[in-house]
Coordinates of C-alpha atoms (C1' of nucleotides) in Angstrom, one line a residue:
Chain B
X1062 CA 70.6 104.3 94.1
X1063 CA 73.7 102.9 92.6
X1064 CA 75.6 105.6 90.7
X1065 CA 76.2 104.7 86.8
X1066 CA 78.5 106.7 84.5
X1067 CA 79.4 106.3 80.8
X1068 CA 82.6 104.7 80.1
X1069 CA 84.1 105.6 76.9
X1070 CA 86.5 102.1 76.9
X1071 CA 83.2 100.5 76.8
X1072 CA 80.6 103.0 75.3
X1073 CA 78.3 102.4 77.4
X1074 CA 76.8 103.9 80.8
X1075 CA 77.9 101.0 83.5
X1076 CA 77.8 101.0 87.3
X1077 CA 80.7 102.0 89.3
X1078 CA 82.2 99.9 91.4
X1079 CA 85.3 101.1 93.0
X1080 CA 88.6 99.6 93.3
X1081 CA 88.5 99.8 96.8
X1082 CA 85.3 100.3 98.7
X1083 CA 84.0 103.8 99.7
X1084 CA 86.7 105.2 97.6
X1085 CA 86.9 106.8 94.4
X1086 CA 90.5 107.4 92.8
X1087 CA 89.8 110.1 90.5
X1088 CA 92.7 111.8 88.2
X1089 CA 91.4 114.7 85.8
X1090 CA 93.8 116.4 83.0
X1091 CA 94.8 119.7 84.2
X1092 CA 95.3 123.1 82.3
X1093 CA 98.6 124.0 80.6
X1094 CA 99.3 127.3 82.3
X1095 CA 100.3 129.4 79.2
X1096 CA 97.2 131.3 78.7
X1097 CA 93.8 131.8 80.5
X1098 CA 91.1 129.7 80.6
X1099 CA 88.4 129.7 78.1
X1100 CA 85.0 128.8 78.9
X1101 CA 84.9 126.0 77.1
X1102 CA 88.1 124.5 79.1
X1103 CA 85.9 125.6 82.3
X1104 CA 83.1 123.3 81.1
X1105 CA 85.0 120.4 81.3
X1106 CA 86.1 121.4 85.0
X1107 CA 82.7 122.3 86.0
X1108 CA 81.8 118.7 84.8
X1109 CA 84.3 117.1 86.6
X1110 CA 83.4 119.0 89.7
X1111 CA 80.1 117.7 89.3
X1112 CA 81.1 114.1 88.8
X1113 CA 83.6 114.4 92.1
X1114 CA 80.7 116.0 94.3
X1115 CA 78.3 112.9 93.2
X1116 CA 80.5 110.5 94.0
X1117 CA 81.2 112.4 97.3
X1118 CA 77.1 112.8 98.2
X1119 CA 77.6 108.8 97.2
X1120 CA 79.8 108.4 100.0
X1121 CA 82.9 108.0 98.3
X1122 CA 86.1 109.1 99.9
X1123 CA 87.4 110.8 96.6
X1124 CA 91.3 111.4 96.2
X1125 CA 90.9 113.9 92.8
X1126 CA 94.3 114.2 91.4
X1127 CA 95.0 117.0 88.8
X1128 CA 97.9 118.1 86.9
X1129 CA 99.5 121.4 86.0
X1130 CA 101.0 121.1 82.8
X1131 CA 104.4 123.8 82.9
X1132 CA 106.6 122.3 80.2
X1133 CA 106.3 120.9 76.8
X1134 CA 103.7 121.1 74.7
X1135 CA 104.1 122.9 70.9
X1136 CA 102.3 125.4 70.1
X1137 CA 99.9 125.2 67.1
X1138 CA 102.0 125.6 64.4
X1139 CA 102.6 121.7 63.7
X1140 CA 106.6 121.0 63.7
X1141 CA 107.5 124.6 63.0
X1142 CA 106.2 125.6 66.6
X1143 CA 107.5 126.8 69.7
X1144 CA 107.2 125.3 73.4
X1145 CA 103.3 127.3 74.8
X1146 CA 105.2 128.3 77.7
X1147 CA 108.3 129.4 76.4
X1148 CA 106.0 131.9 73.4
X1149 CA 104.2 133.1 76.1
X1150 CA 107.1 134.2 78.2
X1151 CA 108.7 135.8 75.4
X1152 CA 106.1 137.6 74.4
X1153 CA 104.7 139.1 77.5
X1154 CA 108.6 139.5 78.8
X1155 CA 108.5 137.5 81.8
X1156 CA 110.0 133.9 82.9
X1157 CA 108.6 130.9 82.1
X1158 CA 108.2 130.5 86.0
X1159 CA 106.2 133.7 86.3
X1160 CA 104.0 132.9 83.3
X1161 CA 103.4 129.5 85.3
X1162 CA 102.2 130.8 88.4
X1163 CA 100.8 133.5 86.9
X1164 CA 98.3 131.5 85.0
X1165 CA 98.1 128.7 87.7
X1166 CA 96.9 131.5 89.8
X1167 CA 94.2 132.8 87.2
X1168 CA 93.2 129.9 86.6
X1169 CA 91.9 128.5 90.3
X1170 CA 90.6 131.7 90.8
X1171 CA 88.3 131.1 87.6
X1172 CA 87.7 127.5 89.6
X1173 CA 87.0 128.9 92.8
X1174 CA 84.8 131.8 91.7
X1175 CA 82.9 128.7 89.8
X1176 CA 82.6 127.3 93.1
X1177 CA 85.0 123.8 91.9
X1178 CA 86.0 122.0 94.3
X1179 CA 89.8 122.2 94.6
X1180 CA 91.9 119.1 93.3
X1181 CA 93.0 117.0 96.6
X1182 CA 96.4 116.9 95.0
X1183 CA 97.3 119.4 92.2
X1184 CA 100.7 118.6 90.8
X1185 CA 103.0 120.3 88.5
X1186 CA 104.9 118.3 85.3
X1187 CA 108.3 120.1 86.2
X1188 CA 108.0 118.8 89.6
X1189 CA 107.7 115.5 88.2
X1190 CA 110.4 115.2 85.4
X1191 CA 112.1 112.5 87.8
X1192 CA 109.2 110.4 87.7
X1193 CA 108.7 111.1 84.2
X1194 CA 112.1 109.6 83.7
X1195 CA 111.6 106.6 85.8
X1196 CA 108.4 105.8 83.9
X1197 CA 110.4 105.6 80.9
X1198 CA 113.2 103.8 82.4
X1199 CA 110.8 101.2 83.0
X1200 CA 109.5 101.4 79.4
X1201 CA 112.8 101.0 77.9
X1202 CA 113.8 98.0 80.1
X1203 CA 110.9 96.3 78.6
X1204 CA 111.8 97.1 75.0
X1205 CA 108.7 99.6 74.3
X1206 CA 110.9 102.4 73.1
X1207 CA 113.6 102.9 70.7
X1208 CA 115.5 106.2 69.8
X1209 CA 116.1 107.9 66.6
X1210 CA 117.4 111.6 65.9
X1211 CA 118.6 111.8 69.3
X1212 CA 114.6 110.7 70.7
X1213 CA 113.4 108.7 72.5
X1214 CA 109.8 107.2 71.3
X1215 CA 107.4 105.0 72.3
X1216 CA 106.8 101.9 69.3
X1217 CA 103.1 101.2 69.4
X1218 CA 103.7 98.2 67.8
X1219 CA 104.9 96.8 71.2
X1220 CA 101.5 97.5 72.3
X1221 CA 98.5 95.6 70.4
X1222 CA 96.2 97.1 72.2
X1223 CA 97.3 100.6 71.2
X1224 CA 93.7 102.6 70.2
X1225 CA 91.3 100.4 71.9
X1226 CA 90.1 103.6 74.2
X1227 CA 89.3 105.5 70.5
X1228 CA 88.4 102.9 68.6
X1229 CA 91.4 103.6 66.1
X1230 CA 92.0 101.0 63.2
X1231 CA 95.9 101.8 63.0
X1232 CA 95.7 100.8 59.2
X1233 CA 93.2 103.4 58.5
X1234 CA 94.2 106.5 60.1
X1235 CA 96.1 108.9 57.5
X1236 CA 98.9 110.1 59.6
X1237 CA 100.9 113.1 57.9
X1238 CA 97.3 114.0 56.8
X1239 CA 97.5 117.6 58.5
X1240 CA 101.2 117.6 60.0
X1241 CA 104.1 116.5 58.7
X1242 CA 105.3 112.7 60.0
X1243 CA 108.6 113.1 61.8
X1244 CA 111.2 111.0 59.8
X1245 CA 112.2 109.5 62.5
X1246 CA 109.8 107.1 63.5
X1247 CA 109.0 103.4 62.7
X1248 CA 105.1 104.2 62.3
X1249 CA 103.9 107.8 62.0
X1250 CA 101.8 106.7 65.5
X1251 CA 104.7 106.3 68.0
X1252 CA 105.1 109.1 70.3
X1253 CA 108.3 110.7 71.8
X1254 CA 109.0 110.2 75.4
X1255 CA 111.5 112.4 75.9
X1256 CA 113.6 115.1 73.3
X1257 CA 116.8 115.9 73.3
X1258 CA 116.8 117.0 69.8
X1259 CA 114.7 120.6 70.4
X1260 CA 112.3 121.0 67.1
X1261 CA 113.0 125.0 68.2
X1262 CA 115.9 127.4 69.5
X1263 CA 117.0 128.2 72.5
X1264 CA 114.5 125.4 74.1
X1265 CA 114.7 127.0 77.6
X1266 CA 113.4 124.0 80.1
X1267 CA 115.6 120.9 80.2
X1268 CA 116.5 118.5 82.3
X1269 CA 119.5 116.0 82.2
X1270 CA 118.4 112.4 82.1
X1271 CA 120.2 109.0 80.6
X1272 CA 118.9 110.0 76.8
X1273 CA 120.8 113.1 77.2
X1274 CA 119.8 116.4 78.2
X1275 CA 116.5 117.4 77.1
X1276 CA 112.3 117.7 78.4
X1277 CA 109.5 115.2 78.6
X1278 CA 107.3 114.2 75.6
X1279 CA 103.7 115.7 75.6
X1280 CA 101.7 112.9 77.5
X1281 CA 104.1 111.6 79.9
X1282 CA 103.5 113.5 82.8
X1283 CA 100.0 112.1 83.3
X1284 CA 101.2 108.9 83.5
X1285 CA 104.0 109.7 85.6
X1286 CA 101.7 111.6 87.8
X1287 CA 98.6 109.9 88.5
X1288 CA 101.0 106.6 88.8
X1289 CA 102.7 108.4 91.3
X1290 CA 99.5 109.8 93.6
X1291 CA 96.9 106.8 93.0
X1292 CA 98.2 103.6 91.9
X1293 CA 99.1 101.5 88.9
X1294 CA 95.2 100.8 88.4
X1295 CA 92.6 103.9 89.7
X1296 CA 88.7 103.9 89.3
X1297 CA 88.7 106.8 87.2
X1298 CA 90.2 109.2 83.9
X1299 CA 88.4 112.4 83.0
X1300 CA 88.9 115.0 80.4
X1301 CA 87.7 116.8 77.7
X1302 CA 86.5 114.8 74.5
X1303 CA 89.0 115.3 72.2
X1304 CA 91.6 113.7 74.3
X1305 CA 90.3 110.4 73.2
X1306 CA 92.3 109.8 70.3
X1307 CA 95.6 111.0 70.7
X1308 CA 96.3 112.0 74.3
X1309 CA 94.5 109.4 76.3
X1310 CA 95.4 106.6 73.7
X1311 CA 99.0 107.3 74.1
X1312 CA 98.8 107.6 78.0
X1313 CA 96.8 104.0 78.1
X1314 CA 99.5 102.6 76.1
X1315 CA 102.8 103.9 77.8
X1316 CA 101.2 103.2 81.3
X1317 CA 100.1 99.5 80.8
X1318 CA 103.1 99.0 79.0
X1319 CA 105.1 99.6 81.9
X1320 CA 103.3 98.2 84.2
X1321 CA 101.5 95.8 82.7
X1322 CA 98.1 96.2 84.4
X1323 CA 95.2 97.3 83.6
X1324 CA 95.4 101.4 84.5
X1325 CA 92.3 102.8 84.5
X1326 CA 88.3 101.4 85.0
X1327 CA 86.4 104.0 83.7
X1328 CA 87.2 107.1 81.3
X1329 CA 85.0 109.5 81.5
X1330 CA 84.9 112.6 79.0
X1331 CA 83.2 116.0 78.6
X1332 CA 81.8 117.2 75.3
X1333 CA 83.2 120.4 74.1
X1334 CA 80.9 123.9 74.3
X1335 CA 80.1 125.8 71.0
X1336 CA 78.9 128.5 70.0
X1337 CA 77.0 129.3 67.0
X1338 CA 80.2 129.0 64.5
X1339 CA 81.3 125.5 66.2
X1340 CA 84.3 125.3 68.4
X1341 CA 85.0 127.4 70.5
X1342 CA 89.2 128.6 70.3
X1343 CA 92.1 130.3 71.7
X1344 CA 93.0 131.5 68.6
X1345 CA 89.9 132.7 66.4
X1346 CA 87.1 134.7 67.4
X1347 CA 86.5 135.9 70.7
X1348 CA 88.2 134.5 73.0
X1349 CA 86.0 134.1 75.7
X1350 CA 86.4 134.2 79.6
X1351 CA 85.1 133.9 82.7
X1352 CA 86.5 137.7 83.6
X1353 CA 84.7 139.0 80.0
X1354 CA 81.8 137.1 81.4
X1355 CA 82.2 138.9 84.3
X1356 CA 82.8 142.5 83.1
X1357 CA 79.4 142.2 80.7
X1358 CA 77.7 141.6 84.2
X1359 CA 77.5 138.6 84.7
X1360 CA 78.5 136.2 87.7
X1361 CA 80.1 133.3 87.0
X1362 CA 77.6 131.3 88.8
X1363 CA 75.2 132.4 85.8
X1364 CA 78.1 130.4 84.0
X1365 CA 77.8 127.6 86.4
X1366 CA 74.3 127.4 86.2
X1367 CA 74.4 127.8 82.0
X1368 CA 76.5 124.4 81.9
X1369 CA 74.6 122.5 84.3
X1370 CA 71.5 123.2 81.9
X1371 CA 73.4 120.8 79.3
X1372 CA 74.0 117.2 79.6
X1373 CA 78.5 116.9 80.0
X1374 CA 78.5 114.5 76.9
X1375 CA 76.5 116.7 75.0
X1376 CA 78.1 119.7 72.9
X1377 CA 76.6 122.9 74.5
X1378 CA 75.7 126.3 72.5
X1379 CA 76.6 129.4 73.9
X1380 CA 75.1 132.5 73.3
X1381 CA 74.7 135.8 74.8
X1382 CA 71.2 134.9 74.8
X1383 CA 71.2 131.6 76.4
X1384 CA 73.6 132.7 79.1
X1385 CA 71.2 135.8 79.8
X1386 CA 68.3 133.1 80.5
X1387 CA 70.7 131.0 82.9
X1388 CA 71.1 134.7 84.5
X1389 CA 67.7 135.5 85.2
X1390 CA 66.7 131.7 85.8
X1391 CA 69.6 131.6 88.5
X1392 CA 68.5 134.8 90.2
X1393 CA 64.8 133.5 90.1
X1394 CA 66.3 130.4 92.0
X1395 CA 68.3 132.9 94.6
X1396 CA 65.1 134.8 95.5
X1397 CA 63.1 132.0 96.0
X1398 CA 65.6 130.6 98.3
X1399 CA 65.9 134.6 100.2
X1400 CA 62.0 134.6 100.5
X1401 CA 62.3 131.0 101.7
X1402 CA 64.7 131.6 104.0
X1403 CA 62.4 135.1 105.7
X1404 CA 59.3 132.4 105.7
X1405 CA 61.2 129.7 107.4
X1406 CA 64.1 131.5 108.8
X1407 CA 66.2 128.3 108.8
X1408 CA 65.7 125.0 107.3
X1409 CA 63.9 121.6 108.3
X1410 CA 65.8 119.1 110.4
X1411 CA 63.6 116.0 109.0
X1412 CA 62.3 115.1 105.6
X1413 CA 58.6 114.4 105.2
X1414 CA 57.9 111.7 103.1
X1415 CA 57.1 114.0 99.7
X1416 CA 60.8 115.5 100.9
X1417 CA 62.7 112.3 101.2
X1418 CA 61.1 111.4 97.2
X1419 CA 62.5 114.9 95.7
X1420 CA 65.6 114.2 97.0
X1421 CA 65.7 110.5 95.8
X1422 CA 64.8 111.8 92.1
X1423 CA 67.0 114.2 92.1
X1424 CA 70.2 112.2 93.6
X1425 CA 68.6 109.3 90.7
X1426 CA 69.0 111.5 87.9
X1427 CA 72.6 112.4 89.2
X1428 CA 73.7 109.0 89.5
X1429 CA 72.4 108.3 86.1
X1430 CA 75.2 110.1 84.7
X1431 CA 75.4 112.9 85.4
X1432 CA 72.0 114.5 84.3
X1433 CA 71.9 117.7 85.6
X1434 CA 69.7 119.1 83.7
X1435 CA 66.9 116.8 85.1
X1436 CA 68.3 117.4 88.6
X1437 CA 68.4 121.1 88.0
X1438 CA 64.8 120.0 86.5
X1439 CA 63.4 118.4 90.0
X1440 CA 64.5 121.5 91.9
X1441 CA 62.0 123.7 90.4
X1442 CA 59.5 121.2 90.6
X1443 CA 60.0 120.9 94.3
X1444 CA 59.5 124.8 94.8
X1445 CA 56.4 124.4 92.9
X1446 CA 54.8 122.1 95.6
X1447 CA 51.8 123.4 97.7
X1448 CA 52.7 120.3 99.9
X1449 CA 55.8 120.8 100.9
X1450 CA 56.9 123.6 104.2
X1451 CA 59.4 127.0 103.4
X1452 CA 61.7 124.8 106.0
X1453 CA 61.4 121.7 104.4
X1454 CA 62.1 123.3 100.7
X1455 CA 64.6 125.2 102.3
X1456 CA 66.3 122.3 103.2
X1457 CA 65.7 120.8 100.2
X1458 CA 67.6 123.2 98.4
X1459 CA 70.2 122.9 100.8
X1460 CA 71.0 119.5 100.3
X1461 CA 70.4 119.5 96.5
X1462 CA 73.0 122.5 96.5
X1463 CA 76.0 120.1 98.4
X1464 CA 75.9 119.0 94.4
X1465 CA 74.9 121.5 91.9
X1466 CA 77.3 123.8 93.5
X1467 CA 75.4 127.2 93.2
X1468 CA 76.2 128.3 96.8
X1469 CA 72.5 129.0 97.6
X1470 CA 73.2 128.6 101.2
X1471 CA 75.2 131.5 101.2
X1472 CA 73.0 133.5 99.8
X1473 CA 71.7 137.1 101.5
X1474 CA 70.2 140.6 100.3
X1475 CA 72.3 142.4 99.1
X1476 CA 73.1 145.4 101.1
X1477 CA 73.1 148.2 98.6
X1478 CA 75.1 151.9 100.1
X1479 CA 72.8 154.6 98.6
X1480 CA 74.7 157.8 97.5
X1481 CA 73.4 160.9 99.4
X1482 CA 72.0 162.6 96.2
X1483 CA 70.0 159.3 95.3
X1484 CA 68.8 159.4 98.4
X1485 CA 67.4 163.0 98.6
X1486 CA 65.9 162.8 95.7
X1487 CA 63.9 159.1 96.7
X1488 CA 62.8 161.1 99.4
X1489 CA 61.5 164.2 97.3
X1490 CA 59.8 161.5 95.1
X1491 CA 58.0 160.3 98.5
X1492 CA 57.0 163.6 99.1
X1493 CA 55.7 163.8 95.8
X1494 CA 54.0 160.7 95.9
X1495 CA 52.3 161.6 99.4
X1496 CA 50.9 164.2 97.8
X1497 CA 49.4 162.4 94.8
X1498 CA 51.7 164.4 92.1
X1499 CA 52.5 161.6 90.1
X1500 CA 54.0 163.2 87.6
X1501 CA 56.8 164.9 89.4
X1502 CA 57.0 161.5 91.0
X1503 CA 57.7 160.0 87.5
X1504 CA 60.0 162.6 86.4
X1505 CA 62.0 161.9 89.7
X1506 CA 62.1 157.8 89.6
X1507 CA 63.8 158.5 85.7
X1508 CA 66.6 160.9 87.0
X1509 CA 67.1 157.9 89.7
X1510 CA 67.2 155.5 86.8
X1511 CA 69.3 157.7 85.1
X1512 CA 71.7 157.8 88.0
X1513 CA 72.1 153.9 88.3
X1514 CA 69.1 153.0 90.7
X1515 CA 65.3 151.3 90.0
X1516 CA 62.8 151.9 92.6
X1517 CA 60.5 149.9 93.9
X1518 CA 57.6 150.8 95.6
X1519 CA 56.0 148.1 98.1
X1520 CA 54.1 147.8 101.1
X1521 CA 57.3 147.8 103.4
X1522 CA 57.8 151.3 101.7
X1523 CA 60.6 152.4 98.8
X1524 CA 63.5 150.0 97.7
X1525 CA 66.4 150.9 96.2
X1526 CA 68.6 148.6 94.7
X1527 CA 71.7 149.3 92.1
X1528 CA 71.1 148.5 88.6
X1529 CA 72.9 146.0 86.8
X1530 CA 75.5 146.0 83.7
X1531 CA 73.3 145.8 80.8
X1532 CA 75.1 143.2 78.8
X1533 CA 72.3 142.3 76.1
X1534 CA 74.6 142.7 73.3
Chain U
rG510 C1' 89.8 108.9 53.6
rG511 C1' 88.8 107.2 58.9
rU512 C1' 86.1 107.9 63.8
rG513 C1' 82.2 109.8 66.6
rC514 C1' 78.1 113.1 67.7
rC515 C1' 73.8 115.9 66.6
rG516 C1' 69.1 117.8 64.2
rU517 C1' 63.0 118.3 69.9
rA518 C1' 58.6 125.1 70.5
rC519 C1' 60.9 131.9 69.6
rC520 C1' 65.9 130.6 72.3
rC521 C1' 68.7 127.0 75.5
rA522 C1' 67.8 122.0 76.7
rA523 C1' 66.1 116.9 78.9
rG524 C1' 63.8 112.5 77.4
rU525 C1' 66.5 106.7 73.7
rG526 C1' 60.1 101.7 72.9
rG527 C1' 54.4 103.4 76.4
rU528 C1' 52.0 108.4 74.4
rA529 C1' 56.7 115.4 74.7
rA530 C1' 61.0 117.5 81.8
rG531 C1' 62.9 122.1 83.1
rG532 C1' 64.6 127.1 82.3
rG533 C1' 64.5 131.7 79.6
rA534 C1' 61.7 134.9 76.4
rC535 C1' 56.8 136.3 74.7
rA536 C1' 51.5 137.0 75.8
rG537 C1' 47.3 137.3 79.2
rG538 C1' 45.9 137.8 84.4
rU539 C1' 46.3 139.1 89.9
rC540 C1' 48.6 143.2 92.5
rU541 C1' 49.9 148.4 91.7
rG542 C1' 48.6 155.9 91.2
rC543 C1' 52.3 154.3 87.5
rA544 C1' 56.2 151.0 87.2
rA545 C1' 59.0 147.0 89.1
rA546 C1' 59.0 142.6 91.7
rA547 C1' 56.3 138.4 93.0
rC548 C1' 52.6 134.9 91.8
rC549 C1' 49.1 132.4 88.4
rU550 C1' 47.9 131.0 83.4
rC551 C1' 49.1 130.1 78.4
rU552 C1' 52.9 128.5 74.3
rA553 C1' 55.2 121.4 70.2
rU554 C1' 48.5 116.5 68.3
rU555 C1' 54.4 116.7 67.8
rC556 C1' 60.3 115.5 67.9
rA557 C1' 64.8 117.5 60.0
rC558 C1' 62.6 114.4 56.0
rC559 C1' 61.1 109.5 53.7
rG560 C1' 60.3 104.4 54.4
rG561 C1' 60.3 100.0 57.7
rU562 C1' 59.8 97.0 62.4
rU563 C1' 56.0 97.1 66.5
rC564 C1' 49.7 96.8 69.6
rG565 C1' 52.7 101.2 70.3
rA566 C1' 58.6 105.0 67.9
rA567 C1' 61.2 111.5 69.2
rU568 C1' 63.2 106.9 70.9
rC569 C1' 64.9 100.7 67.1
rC570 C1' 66.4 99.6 61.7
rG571 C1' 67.4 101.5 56.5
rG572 C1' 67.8 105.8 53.4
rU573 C1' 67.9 111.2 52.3
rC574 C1' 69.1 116.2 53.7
rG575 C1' 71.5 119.5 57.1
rG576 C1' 75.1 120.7 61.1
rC577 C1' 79.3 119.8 64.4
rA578 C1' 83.7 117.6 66.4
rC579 C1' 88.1 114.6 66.3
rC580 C1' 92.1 112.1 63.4
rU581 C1' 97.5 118.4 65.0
rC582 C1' 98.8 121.4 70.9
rC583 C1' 93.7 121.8 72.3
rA584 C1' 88.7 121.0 77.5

RNA sequence: GGUGCCGUACCCAAGUGGUAAGGGACAGGUCUGCAAAACCUCUAUUCACCGGUUCGAAUCCGGUCGGCACCUCCA
C-alpha cells in the first residue's frame, strides 16, 4: 500500500514519491542543547521516529539528518536576552562546550531509552559555521541580503514567495506586536544572517567571516546543514508545529533563494502535547521529563506507548492519569507477548492468510499517515483472535513492533533477587498456609507487602515479585 | 488584529458522508482459603449546541457557545 503523509505546503495528505527511488531523504530539526528535553519536545522525536521506521518497513533507504543546535539562539527575553547557551553556562559555571555535550549526551539518552532510532547523520551548527557562511555568500552574490547596524539580513522582499509554507499574508501580520522590531530592517519580516553587532555582552562564540567577526543568525544552520548532507532538493522537513511560521518560513526562503530550486517536497509537522493548562513549557509549571517520568515509576516506554495513543498532528493531553493507563495497557501488551512466547516458544516462519490481513491493516493505517493509534488499535485486535496460533501472533507482534518501537521482542520475566528475610518469612506463610491457618497466613503476606513484595499464589506455587513506585499522584 | 486547530463515554483517543476503533478505569462473572494475576462480559440510540444540504451527517455548509496553539527562542 502506497504510503501517504500530510504535507503542510499543500494541506493535504498526498502520496509520497521520492526524489529518487527507494530512498527517502529525511532532515528533522534537532534540539538546542541548553537544557533537557521536555516531553513535549520528545513527542515530536517520537513522531519522527515513527515516520522514519514506516518509511523504512516501506522499503525506503532513509538518510535521516538531524541537527544539534550549539550557538545562537536568544533566550526568551525578546531583544533584552542572552545567547541559551551562553545563560546556561554561566549559570551552572561550566563552558559552553561542556553545557553542549553535556546536554547532547542527555538528550540521546532520553532518545535511546525511547527506543528512537538514532539520526544517520547528527550534526552540530558550530561545526558548520563555514557552510553557514558560504550559504550566505551565495545569498549575497544574488542580492538577497543587505546590512544595517553592522548585520547582515535577509530582505524578504527578494523573495515573493516568502510565507507560502504558513500561509502568511505579509500585509497582515502585526510585527512589533509582542517584540520590539529591530530598527534596522527594511520590513520588520527580514531576518539576520549573521551578527556582528552582539544584542548582549561579552557574546562568547564568534567566528570571523567577511561581515566581520561575529555568529550565525537563528535559522541558518538548517539550511546550511541539510544542504550540505542531502541535496539542494530532499523528499522531506519535519518538526514541531510551531516552526511553521517563523522558522521553517525563513529556512524555505534563504535556501531557494540561493539556490533557486525547489528545496523540500514534503513538510511534515508534529502537533504540540498539552496538558490540562495548554502548552506545555520550559519555563512555567512543571517542567516535565523523561527522568521525572522515570523516578515516579514509570518507563519511558509507558511514554512511548502514551504518544503513539494520539494521532502526531493532533495536540495530545497529558496527565498523570492518562499516562498511568498507557502503563498498565503497555504491561498488558508485554505479558501477553511473555505468555505468547512460553505457549509458542518462538514465533511463526509463515503467515496464514488471517496473519498476512492483520498485518496489511495495520501497515495501511501506518501509511495513512501516520495513524498509530489505529495500528496500535489492530494489535489488540489480532491477540483477540481465536483463529490465529501463539506462533503466528507472536510473530505478528514481532513484525508490528519493527514499527511501533516498543521492544516487545526483547521482552523477558523479570528476574526478581528476593532478600533472605522476605524469603523466610514467604516460607513461614507456606507453612501456614499448609496448615490451613489463614490468618497467620494473612498477617504474613501484609508484613511482605509492607516490606516491598506482593505474593501470588498459583498452581506453579508462590510468586514473588517487587512492587512498583506508586506514582498515582 | 491575523493564521490554524479542537470540542466523541468516567479518563485518554481513533474515525471526516453509509449507520460510533482501541486502551485505561469502573462494575459483574470464571478461578481462588483469601488476595493477586489471567480470562470473559458489560459501559455513547449517540459524537458541544442550533439550523441547512443529503436517501443517509460525528463526518459537508452556515451560525452560536467553549477550549487551545501560533504570529517571540520554543517540539
Amino acid at each position: 500500500m502506497q504510503l501517504s503523509l500530510y504535507n503542510t505546503l499543500n494541506r493535504k495528505v498526498e502520496p509520497f514519491i521520492p526524489i529518487e527511488e527507494g530512498k527517502a531523504l529525511m532532515y528533522c530539526c534537532g534540539p538546542t542543547v541548553y537544557n533537557y528535553a521536555h516531553i513535549g519536545n520528545l513527542r515530536t522525536y517520537l513522531f519522527e521516529d515513527i515516520l522514519r521506521r514506516t518509511l523504512e518497513y516501506n522499503g525506503y533507504d532513509v538518510r535521516h539528518v538531524m541537527n544539534i543546535t550549539d550557538v545562537g539562539h536568544l533566550s526568551d527575553d525578546g531583544d533584552e536576552g542572552e545567547d541559551k547557551m551562553v545563560k546556561s553556562a554561566r549559570e551552572k559555571g561550566k563552558t559552553i562546550t561542556e553545557i553542549a555535550d553535556m546536554y547532547t549526551q542527555a538528550f540521546f539518552q532520553d532518545t535511546d531509552a525511547l527506543n528512537i532510532l538514532r539520526p544517520t547523520i547528527s550534526c552540530k551548527a558550530t561545526d558548520h559555521v563555514t557552510d553557514m557562511i558560504a550559504l550566505i555568500e551565495r545569498l549575497e552574490a544574488k542580492g538577497h541580503t543587505y546590512t544595517a547596524g553592522g548585520n547582515v539580513y535577509f530582505s524578504i522582499d527578494t523573495f515573493p514567495r516568502y510565507g507560502e509554507l504558513a500561509r502568511l499574508k505579509v500585509e497582515d501580520l502585526q510585527a512589533g506586536a509582542r517584540i520590539v522590531v529591530d530598527p534596522n530592517k527594511r520590513n520588520p519580516m527580514d531576518f539576520v544572517l549573521w551578527f556582528t553587532q552582539s544584542k548582549f555582552a561579552n557574546q562568547a562564540m564568534v567566528w570571523p567571516s567577511p561581515w566581520g567577526v561575529g555568529y550565525p543568525g537563528w535559522h541558518i544552520e538548517c539550511s546550511a546543514m541539510s544542504i550540505k548532507y542531502l541535496g539542494e532538493t530532499f523528499d522531506l522537513h519535519c518538526g514541531g508545529i510551531d516552526h511553521i511560521p517563523v522558522h521553517h518560513t525563513n529556512e524555505i526562503a534563504q535556501s531557494e533563494a540561493a539556490t533557486g530550486k525547489r528545496w523540500v517536497n514534503y513538510w511534515i509537522h508534529g502537533e504540540f502535547l498539552i496538558n490540562e493548562t495548554g502548552k506545555l513549557s520550559k519555563s512555567k509549571g512543571e517542567f516535565l521529563t523523561l527522568s521525572y517520568l522515570k523516578e515516579r515509576g514509570y518507563h519511558p516506554l509507558d511514554y512511548r506507548y502514551f504518544c503513539l495513543g494520539g494521532h502526531y498532528r493532533s495536540q495530545l493531553v497529558f496527565s498523570w492519569q492518562a499516562l498511568d493507563s498507557a502503563k498498565s495497557a503497555r504491561e498488558r501488551l508485554v505479558k501477553q507477548v511473555l505468555a505468547l512466547k512460553g505457549e509458542a516458544g518462538s514465533p511463526s516462519l509463515t503467515l496464514s492468510e488471517g496473519g498476512r490481513s492483520y498485518i496489511e491493516t495495520f501497515i495501511g493505517h501506518l501509511n495513512n499517515d501516520l495513524n498509530a493509534p489505529r495500528a496500535l488499535a489492530t494489535i489488540w485486535t489480532l491477540l483477540k483472535d481465536e483463529e490465529l496460533a501463539s506462533d503466528e501472533k507472536l510473530a505478528l507482534l514481532y513484525e508490528a513492533d519493527k514499527i511501533l518501537g516498543l521492544g516487545l521482542k526483547d521482552v523477558k520475566e523479570e528476574i526478581v533477587v528476593i532478600p533472605e528475610e522476605v524469603q523466610a518469612l514467604v516460607d513461614q506463610r507456606l507453612e501456614a498456609k499448609a496448615a490451613k491457618e489463614w490468618a497467620k497466613a494473612d498477617e504474613l503476606r501484609v508484613i511482605v507487602e509492607e516490606m516491598g513484595y506482593s505474593l501470588k499464589d498459583t498452581s506453579e506455587g508462590t510468586i514473588v515479585t517487587k512492587i512498583c513506585n506508586q506514582n498515582s499522584r
